[in-house]
Amino acid sequence: MTRRDERTTVELRDGQSFAIAGLLQTRNRQDVSQLPWIGSVPVIGTSFSIKSYQQEETDLVIIVTPRLVAPAAPGQQ
């Protein structure tokens, strides 16, 4: 588990929102499928193989909307 901390100061009015976003992870993968024996022959082997590429990205977005609350009077819960 990876932990990342962020600290910032934002001035907002009641009900306004702000967002914090970031890229968490990028994963690239390449798969090669080929026919047995003939796929490993130089030059013509590429005609008998299939290459596929896959890229996955994971993003995190946190949207904060503060609500102001009136303070309680002294002695009041």
Coordinates of C-alpha atoms in Angstrom, one line a residue, residues 5-59:
D5 CA -0.2 13.1 1.8
E6 CA -1.2 16.5 0.5
R7 CA -1.6 19.8 2.3
T8 CA -3.2 22.9 0.9
T9 CA -5.1 26.0 1.9
V10 CA -8.3 27.0 0.0
E11 CA -10.7 29.8 0.7
L12 CA -14.3 28.8 -0.2
R13 CA -17.8 30.0 0.6
D14 CA -20.5 27.7 2.0
G15 CA -21.4 25.2 -0.7
Q16 CA -18.5 25.8 -3.1
S17 CA -16.4 22.8 -4.1
F18 CA -12.8 22.1 -5.0
A19 CA -11.2 19.0 -6.3
I20 CA -7.9 17.2 -5.7
A21 CA -6.9 14.7 -8.5
G22 CA -3.9 12.6 -9.4
L23 CA -2.8 9.6 -11.4
L24 CA -2.4 6.6 -9.1
Q25 CA -1.1 3.9 -11.4
T26 CA -0.1 3.3 -15.0
R27 CA 0.2 -0.3 -16.2
N28 CA 1.4 -1.3 -19.7
R29 CA 1.3 -4.9 -21.1
Q30 CA 2.3 -6.5 -24.3
D31 CA 1.2 -10.0 -25.3
V32 CA 2.6 -12.0 -28.1
S33 CA 0.8 -15.1 -29.4
Q34 CA 2.3 -17.3 -32.2
L35 CA 2.0 -20.7 -33.8
P36 CA 4.3 -23.3 -32.3
W37 CA 7.6 -23.7 -34.2
I38 CA 6.7 -21.6 -37.3
G39 CA 6.2 -18.5 -35.2
S40 CA 9.8 -18.5 -34.1
V41 CA 11.2 -18.7 -37.7
P42 CA 13.0 -15.5 -38.6
V43 CA 11.3 -13.2 -41.2
I44 CA 8.2 -15.3 -41.9
G45 CA 7.5 -16.0 -38.2
T46 CA 6.1 -12.5 -37.8
S47 CA 3.3 -13.4 -40.3
F48 CA 2.2 -16.2 -37.9
S49 CA 2.2 -14.2 -34.7
I50 CA -0.2 -11.7 -33.0
K51 CA 0.9 -8.8 -30.8
S52 CA -1.5 -6.9 -28.6
Y53 CA -0.8 -3.9 -26.4
Q54 CA -2.9 -2.8 -23.4
Q55 CA -2.5 0.3 -21.2
E56 CA -4.4 0.8 -18.0
E57 CA -4.5 4.0 -16.0
T58 CA -6.1 4.5 -12.6
D59 CA -7.0 8.0 -11.5

